[in-house]
PDB file of C-alpha atoms and ligand atoms in Angstrom:
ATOM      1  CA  UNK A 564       0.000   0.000   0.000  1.00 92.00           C
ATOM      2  CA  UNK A 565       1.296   3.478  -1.157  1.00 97.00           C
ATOM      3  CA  UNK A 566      -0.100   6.432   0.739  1.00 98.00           C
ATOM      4  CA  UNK A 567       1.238   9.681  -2.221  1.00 98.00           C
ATOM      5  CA  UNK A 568       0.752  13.220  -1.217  1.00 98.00           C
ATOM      6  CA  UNK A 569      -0.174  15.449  -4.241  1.00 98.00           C
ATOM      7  CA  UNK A 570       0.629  18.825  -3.380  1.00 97.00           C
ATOM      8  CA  UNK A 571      -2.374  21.515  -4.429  1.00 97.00           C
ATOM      9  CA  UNK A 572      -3.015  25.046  -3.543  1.00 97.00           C
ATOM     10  CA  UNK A 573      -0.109  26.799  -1.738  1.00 96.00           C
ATOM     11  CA  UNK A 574       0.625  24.052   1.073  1.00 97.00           C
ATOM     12  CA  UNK A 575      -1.959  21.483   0.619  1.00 98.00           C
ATOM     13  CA  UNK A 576      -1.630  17.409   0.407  1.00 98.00           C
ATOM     14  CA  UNK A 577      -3.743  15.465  -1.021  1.00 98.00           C
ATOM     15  CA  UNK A 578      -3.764  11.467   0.058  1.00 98.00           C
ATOM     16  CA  UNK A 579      -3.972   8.880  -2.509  1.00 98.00           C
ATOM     17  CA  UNK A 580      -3.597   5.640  -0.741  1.00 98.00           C
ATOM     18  CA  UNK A 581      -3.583   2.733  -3.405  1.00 98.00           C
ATOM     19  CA  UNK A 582      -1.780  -0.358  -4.544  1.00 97.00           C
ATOM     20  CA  UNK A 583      -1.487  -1.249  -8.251  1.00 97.00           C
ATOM     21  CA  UNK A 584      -4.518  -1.041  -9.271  1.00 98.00           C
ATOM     22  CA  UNK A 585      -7.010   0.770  -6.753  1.00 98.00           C
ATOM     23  CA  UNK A 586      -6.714   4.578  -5.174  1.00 98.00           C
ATOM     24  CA  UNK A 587      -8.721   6.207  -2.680  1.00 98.00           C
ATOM     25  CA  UNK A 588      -8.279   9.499  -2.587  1.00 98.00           C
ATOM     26  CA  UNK A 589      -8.616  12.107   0.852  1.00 98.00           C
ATOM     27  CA  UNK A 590     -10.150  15.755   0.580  1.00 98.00           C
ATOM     28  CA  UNK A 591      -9.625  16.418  -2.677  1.00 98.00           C
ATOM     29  CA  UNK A 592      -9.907  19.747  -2.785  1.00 98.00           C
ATOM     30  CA  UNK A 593      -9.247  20.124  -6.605  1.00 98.00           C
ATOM     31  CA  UNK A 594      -9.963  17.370  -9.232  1.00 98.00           C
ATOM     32  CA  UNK A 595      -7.472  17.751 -11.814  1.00 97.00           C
ATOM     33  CA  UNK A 596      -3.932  16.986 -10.118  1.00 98.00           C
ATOM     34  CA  UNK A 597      -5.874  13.588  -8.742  1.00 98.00           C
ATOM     35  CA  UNK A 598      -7.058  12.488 -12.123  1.00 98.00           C
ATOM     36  CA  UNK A 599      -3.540  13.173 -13.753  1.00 98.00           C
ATOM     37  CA  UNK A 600      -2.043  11.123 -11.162  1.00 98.00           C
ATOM     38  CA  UNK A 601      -4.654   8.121 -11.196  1.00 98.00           C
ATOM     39  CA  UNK A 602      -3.866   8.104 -14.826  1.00 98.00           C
ATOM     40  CA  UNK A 603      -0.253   8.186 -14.507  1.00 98.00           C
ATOM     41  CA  UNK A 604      -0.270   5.459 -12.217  1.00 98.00           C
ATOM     42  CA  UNK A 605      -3.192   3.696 -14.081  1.00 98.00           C
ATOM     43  CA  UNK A 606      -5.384   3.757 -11.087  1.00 98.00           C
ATOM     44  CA  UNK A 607      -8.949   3.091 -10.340  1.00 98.00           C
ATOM     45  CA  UNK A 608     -10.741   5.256  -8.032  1.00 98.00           C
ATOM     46  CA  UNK A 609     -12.843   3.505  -5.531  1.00 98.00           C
ATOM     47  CA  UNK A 610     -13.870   6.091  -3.121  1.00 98.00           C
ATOM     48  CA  UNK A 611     -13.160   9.878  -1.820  1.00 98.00           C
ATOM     49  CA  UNK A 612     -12.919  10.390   2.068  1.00 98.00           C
ATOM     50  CA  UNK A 613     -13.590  13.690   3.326  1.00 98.00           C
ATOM     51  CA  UNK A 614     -12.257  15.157   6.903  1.00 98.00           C
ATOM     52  CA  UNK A 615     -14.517  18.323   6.932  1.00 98.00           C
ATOM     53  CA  UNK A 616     -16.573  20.178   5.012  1.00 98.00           C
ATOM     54  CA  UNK A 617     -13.716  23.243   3.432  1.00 98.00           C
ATOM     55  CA  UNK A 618     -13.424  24.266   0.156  1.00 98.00           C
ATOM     56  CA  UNK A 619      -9.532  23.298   0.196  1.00 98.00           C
ATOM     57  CA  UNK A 620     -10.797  19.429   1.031  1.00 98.00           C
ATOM     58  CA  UNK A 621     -14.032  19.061  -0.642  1.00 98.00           C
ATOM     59  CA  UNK A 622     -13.402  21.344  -3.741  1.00 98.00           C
ATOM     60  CA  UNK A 623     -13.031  18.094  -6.518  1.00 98.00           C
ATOM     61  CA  UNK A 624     -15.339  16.156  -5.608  1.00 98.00           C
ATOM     62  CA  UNK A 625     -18.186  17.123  -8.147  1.00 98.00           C
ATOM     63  CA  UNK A 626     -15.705  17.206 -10.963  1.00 98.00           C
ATOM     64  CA  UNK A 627     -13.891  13.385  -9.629  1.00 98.00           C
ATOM     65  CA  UNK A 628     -17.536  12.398  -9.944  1.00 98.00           C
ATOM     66  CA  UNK A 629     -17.979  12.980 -13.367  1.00 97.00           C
ATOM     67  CA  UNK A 630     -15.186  10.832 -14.213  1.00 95.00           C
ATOM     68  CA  UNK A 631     -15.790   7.844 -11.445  1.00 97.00           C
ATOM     69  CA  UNK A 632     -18.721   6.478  -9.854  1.00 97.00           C
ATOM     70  CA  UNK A 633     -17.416   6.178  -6.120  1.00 98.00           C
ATOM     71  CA  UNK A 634     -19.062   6.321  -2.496  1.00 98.00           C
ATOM     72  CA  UNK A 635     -17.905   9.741  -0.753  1.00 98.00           C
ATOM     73  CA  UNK A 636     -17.689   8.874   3.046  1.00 98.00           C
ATOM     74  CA  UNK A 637     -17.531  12.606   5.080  1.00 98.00           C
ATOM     75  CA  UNK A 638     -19.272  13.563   8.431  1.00 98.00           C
ATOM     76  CA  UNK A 639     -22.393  13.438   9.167  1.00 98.00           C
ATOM     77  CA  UNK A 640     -22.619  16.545  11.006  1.00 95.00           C
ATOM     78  CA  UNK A 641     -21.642  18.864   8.230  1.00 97.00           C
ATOM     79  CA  UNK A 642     -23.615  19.651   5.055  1.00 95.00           C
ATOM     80  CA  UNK A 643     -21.144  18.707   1.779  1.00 97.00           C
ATOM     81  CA  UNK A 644     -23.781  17.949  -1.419  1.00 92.00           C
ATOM     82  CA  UNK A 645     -21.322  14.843  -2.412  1.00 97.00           C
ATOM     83  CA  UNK A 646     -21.282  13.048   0.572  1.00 98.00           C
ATOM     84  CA  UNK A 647     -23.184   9.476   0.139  1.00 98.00           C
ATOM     85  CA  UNK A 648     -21.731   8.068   3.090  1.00 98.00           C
ATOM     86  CA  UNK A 649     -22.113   9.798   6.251  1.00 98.00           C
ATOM     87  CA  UNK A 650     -19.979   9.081   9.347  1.00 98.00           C
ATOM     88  CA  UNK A 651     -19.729   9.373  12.550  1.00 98.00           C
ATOM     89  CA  UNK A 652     -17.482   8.002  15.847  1.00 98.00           C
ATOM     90  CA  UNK A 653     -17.393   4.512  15.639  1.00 97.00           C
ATOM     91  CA  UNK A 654     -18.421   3.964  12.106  1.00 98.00           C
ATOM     92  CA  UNK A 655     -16.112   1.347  10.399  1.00 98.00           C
ATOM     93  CA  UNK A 656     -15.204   1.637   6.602  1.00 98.00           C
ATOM     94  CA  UNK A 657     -14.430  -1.530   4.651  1.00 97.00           C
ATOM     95  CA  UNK A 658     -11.868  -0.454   1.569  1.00 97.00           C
ATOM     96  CA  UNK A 659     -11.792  -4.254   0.078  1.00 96.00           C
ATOM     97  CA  UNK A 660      -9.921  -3.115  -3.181  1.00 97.00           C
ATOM     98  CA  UNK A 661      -6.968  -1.363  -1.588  1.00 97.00           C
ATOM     99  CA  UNK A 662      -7.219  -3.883   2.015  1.00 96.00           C
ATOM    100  CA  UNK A 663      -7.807  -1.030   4.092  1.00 97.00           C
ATOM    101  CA  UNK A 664     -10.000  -0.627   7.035  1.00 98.00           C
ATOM    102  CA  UNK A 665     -10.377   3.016   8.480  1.00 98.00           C
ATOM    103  CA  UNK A 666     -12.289   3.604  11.925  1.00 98.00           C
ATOM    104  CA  UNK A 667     -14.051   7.289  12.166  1.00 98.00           C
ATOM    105  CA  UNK A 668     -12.958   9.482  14.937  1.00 98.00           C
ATOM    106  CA  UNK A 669     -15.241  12.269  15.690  1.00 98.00           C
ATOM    107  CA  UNK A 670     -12.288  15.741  16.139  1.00 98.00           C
ATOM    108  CA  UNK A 671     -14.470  19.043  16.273  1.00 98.00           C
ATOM    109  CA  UNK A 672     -12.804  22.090  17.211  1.00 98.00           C
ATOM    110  CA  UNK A 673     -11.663  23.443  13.479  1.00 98.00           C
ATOM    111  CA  UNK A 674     -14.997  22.495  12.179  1.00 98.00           C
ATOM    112  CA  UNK A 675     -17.771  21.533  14.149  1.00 97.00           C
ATOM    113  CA  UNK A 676     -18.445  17.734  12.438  1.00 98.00           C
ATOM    114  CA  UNK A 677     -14.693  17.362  11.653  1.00 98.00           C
ATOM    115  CA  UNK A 678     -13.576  13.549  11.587  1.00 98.00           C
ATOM    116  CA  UNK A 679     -10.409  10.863  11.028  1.00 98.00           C
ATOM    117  CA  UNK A 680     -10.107   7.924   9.628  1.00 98.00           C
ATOM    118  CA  UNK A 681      -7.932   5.773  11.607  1.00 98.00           C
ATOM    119  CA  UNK A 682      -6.198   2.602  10.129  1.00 98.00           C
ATOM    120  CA  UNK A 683      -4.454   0.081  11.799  1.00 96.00           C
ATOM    121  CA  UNK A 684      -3.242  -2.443   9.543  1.00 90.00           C
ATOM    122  CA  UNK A 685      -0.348  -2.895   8.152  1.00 89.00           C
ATOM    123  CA  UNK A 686       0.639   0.220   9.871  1.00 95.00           C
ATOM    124  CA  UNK A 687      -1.361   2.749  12.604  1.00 98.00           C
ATOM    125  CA  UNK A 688      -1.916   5.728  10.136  1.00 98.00           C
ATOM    126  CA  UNK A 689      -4.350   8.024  10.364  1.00 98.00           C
ATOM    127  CA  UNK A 690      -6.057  11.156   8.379  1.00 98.00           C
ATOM    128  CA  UNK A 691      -6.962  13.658  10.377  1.00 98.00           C
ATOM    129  CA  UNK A 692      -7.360  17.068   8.090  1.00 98.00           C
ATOM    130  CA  UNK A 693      -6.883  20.064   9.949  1.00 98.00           C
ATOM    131  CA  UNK A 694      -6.719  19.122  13.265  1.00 98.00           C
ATOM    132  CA  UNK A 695      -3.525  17.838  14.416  1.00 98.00           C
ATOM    133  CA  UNK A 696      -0.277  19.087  11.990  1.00 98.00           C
ATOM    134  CA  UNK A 697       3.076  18.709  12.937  1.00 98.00           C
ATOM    135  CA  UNK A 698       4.194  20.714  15.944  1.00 98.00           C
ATOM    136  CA  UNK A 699       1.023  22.484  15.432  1.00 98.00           C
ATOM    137  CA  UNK A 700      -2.657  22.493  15.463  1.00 98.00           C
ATOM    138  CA  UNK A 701      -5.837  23.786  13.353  1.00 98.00           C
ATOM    139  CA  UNK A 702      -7.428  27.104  14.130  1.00 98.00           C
ATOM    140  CA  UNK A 703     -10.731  27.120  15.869  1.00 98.00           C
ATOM    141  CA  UNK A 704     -13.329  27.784  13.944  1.00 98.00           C
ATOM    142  CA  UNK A 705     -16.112  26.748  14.533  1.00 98.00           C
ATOM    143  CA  UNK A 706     -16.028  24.481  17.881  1.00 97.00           C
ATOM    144  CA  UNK A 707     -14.819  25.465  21.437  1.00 98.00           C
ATOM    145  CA  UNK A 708     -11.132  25.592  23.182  1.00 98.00           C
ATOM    146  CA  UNK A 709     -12.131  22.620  24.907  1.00 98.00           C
ATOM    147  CA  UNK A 710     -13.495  20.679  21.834  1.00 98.00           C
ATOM    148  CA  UNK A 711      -9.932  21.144  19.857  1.00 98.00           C
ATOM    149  CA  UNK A 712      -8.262  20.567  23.236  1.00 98.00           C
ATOM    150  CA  UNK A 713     -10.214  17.387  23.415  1.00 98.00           C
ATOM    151  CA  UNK A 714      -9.912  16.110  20.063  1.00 98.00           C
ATOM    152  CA  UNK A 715      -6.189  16.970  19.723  1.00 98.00           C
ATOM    153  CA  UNK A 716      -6.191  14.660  22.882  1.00 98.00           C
ATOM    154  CA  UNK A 717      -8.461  11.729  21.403  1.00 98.00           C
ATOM    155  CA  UNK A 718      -5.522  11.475  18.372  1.00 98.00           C
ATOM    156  CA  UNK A 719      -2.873  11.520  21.323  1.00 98.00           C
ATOM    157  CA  UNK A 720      -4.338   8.473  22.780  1.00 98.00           C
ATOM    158  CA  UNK A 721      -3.328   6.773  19.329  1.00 98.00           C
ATOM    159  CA  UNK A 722      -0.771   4.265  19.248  1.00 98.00           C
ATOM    160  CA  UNK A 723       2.750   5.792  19.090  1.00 98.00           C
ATOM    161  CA  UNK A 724       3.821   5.073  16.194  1.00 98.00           C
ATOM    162  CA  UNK A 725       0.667   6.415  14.033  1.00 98.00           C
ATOM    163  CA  UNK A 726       1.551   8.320  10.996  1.00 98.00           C
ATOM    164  CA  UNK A 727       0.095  11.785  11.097  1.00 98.00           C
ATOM    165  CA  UNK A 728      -1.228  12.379   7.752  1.00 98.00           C
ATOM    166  CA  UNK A 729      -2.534  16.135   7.752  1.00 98.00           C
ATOM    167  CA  UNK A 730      -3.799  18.221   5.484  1.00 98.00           C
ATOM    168  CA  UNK A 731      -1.577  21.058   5.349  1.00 98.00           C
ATOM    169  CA  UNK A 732       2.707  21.736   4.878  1.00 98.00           C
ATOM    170  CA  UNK A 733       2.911  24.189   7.936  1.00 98.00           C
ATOM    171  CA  UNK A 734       5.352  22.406   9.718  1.00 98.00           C
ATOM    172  CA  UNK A 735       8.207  25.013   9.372  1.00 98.00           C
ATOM    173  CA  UNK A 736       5.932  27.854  10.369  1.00 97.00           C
ATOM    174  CA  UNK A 737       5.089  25.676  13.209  1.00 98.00           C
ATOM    175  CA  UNK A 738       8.106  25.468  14.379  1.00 98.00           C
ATOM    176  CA  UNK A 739       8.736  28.901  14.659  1.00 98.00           C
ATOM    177  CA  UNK A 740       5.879  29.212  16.871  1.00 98.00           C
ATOM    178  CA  UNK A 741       7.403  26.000  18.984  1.00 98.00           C
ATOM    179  CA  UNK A 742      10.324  27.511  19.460  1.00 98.00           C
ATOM    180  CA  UNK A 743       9.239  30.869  21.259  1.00 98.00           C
ATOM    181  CA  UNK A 744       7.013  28.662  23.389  1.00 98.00           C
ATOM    182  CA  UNK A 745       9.588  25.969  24.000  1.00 98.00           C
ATOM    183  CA  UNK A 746      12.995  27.282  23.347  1.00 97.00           C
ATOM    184  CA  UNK A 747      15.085  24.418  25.384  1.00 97.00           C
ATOM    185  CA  UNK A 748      13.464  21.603  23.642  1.00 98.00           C
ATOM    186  CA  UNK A 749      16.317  19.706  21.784  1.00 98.00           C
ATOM    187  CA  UNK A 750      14.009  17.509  20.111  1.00 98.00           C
ATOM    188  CA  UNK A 751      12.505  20.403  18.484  1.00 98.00           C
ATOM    189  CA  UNK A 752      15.914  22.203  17.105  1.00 98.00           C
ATOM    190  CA  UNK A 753      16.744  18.848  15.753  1.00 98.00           C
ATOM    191  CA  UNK A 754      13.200  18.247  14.130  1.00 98.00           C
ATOM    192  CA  UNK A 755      14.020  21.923  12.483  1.00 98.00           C
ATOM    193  CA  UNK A 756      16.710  20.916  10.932  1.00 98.00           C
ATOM    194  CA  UNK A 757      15.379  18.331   9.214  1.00 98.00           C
ATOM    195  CA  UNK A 758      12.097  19.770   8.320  1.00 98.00           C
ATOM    196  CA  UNK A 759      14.484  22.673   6.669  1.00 98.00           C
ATOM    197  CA  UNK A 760      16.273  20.204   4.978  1.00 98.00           C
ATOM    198  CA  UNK A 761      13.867  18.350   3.532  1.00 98.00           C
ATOM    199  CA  UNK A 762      11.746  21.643   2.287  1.00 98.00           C
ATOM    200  CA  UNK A 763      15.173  22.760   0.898  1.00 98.00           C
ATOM    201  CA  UNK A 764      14.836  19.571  -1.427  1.00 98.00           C
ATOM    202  CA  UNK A 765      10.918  20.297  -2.254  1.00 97.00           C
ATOM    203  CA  UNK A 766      10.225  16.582  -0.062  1.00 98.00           C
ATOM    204  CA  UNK A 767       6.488  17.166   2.482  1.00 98.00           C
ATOM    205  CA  UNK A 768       7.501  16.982   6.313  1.00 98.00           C
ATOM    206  CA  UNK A 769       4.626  14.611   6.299  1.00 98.00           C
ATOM    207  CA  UNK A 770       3.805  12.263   7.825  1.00 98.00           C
ATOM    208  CA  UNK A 771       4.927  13.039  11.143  1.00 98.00           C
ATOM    209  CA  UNK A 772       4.419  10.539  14.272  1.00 98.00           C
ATOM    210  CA  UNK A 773       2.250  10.571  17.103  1.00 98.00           C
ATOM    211  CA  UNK A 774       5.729   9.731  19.534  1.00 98.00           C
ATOM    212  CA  UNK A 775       7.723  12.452  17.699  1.00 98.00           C
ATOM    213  CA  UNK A 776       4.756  15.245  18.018  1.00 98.00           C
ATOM    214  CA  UNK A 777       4.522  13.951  22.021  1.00 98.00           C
ATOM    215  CA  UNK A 778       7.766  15.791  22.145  1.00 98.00           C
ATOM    216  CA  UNK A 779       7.750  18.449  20.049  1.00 98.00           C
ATOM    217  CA  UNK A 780       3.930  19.736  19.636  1.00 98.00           C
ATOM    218  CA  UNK A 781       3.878  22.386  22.662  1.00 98.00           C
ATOM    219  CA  UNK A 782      -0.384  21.560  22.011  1.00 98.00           C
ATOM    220  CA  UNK A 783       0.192  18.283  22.636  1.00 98.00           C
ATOM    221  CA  UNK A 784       2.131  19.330  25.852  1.00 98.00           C
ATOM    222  CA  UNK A 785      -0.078  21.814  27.981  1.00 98.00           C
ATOM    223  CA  UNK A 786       0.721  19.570  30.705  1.00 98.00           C
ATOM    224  CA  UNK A 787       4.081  20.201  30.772  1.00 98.00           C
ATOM    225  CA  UNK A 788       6.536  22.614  32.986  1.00 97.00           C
ATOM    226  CA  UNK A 789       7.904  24.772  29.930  1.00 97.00           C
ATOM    227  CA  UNK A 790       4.978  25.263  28.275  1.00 98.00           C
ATOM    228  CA  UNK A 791       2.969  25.864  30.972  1.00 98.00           C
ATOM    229  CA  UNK A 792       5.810  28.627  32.058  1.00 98.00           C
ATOM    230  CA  UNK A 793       5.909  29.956  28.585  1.00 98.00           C
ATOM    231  CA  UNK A 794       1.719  30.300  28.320  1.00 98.00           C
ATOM    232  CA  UNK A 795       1.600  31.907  31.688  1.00 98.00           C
ATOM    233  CA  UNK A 796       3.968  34.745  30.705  1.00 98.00           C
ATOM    234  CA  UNK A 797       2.444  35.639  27.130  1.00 98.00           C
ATOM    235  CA  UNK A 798      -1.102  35.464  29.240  1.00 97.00           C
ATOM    236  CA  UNK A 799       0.377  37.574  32.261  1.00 98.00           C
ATOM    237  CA  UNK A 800      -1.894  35.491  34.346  1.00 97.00           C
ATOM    238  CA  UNK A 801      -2.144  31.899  35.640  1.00 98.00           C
ATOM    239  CA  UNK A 802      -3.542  29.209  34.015  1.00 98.00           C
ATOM    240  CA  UNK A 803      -4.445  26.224  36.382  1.00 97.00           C
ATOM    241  CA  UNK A 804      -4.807  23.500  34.144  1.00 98.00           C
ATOM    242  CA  UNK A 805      -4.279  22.050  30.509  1.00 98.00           C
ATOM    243  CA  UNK A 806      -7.121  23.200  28.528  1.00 98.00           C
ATOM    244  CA  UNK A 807      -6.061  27.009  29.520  1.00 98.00           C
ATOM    245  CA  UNK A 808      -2.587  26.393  28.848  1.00 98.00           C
ATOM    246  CA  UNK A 809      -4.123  25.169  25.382  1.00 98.00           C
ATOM    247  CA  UNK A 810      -6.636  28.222  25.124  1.00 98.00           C
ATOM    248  CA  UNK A 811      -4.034  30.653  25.741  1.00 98.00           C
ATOM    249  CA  UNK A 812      -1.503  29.090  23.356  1.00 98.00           C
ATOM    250  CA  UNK A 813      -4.044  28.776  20.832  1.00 98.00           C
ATOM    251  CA  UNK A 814      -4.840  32.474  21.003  1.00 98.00           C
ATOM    252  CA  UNK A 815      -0.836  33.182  20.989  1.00 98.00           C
ATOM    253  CA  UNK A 816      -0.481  31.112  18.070  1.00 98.00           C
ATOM    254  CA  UNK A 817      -3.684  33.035  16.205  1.00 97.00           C
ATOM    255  CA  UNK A 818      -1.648  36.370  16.996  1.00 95.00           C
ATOM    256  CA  UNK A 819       2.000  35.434  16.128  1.00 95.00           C
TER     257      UNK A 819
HETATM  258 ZN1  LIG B1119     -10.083  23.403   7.141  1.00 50.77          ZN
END
């Protein structure tokens, strides 16, 4: 299995997982780069996922349709005119073509129905749009502080080793954020360097891990001294527990 991100827009990915034959393809958010690659590849679409309802993920669908006759799984709490599929927590997706099963995760906080799909064989991966990105997080759009706080720690319960695949290449910017917040963290100057290196050569930061962004994601580490320190300065004011820490970094992060 072959998970390809096809850049589109200014930073965005768009997953094709697939073996030989089959794809399935994640918030496409334009059609055309998708259907040049299934042809390159000789692919056969059998279904679109879709993480949440933005133009940037949902933008191909109508024109993919046109071309292939697939289910398009997406949440159920959010109105997108393709979706045939709807899902919520729980909901189990059977991808017989490509041998992939994906469990929904309900995530609001960016958008209010936001999901993941969550595989776990061969590997723990998981798609989870713009919610969790490396050594960052989604803004808040539409759900509460303590609904992205709560989702962000849903993914973290994931098995260590899951592949992050997000939606977005803002892991450089990200770290520039990280590093005001926590400017001791080795971990993080060393995942700098090689996120520089590898934009130098044009190559996505993504995936990242669950167990690297434990360490280097300052919102997946409100619970920790430094970042608690850091949070408590920028606020002037303490902040007794994680989900404030996460509020105030948040609103940092929205400022910065
Ligand atoms: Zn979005």
């Amino acid at each position: 299995m072959h998970i390809y991100p096809i850049p589109a827009f200014k930073d965005n990915y768009i997953w094709v997982i697939h073996n030989e034959h089959d794809a399935v393809v994640v918030d496409p958010g334009i059609a055309f780069p998708v259907i040049e690659y299934l042809r390159l590849k000789k692919l056969q679409l059998n279904a679109i996922l879709i993480t949440h309802h933005h133009h940037d993920h949902t933008g191909g669908n109508a024109e993919l349709l046109k071309s292939f006759n697939v289910p398009v799984y997406g949440p159920c709490n959010e109105s997108i005119a393709a979706v045939t599929h709807p899902m919520s927590e729980g909901d189990e997706i059977i991808l017989q073509k490509i041998s992939l099963n994906l469990k929904v995760l309900d995530i609001p906080g960016h958008t209010q129905g936001h999901i993941a799909y969550y595989g776990s064989k061969p590997t723990n991966i998981v798609f989870c749009g713009d919610t969790l990105f490396s050594c960052g997080c989604g803004r808040i759009f539409e759900g509460s502080p303590r609904q992205m706080y709560e989702s962000l720690q849903k993914l973290s319960h994931l098995p260590g080793d899951t592949l992050i695949y997000c939606t977005h290449e803002y892991t450089l910017s990200n770290i520039r954020f990280a590093r005001v917040v926590d400017p001791q963290n080795l971990r993080l100057m060393e995942l700098e360097s090689t996120a520089q290196e590898l934009r130098h050569q044009n190559i996505p930061t993504i995936p990242t891990t669950l167990s690297v962004e434990k360490t280097v994601n300052p919102f997946l580490r409100c619970d920790q001294h430094e970042i608690i320190y850091s949070a408590q300065r920028h606020a002037a004011k303490p902040l007794p527990n994680p989900l404030s820490v996460f509020t105030a970094l948040r609103e940092w992060k929205n400022n910065f």
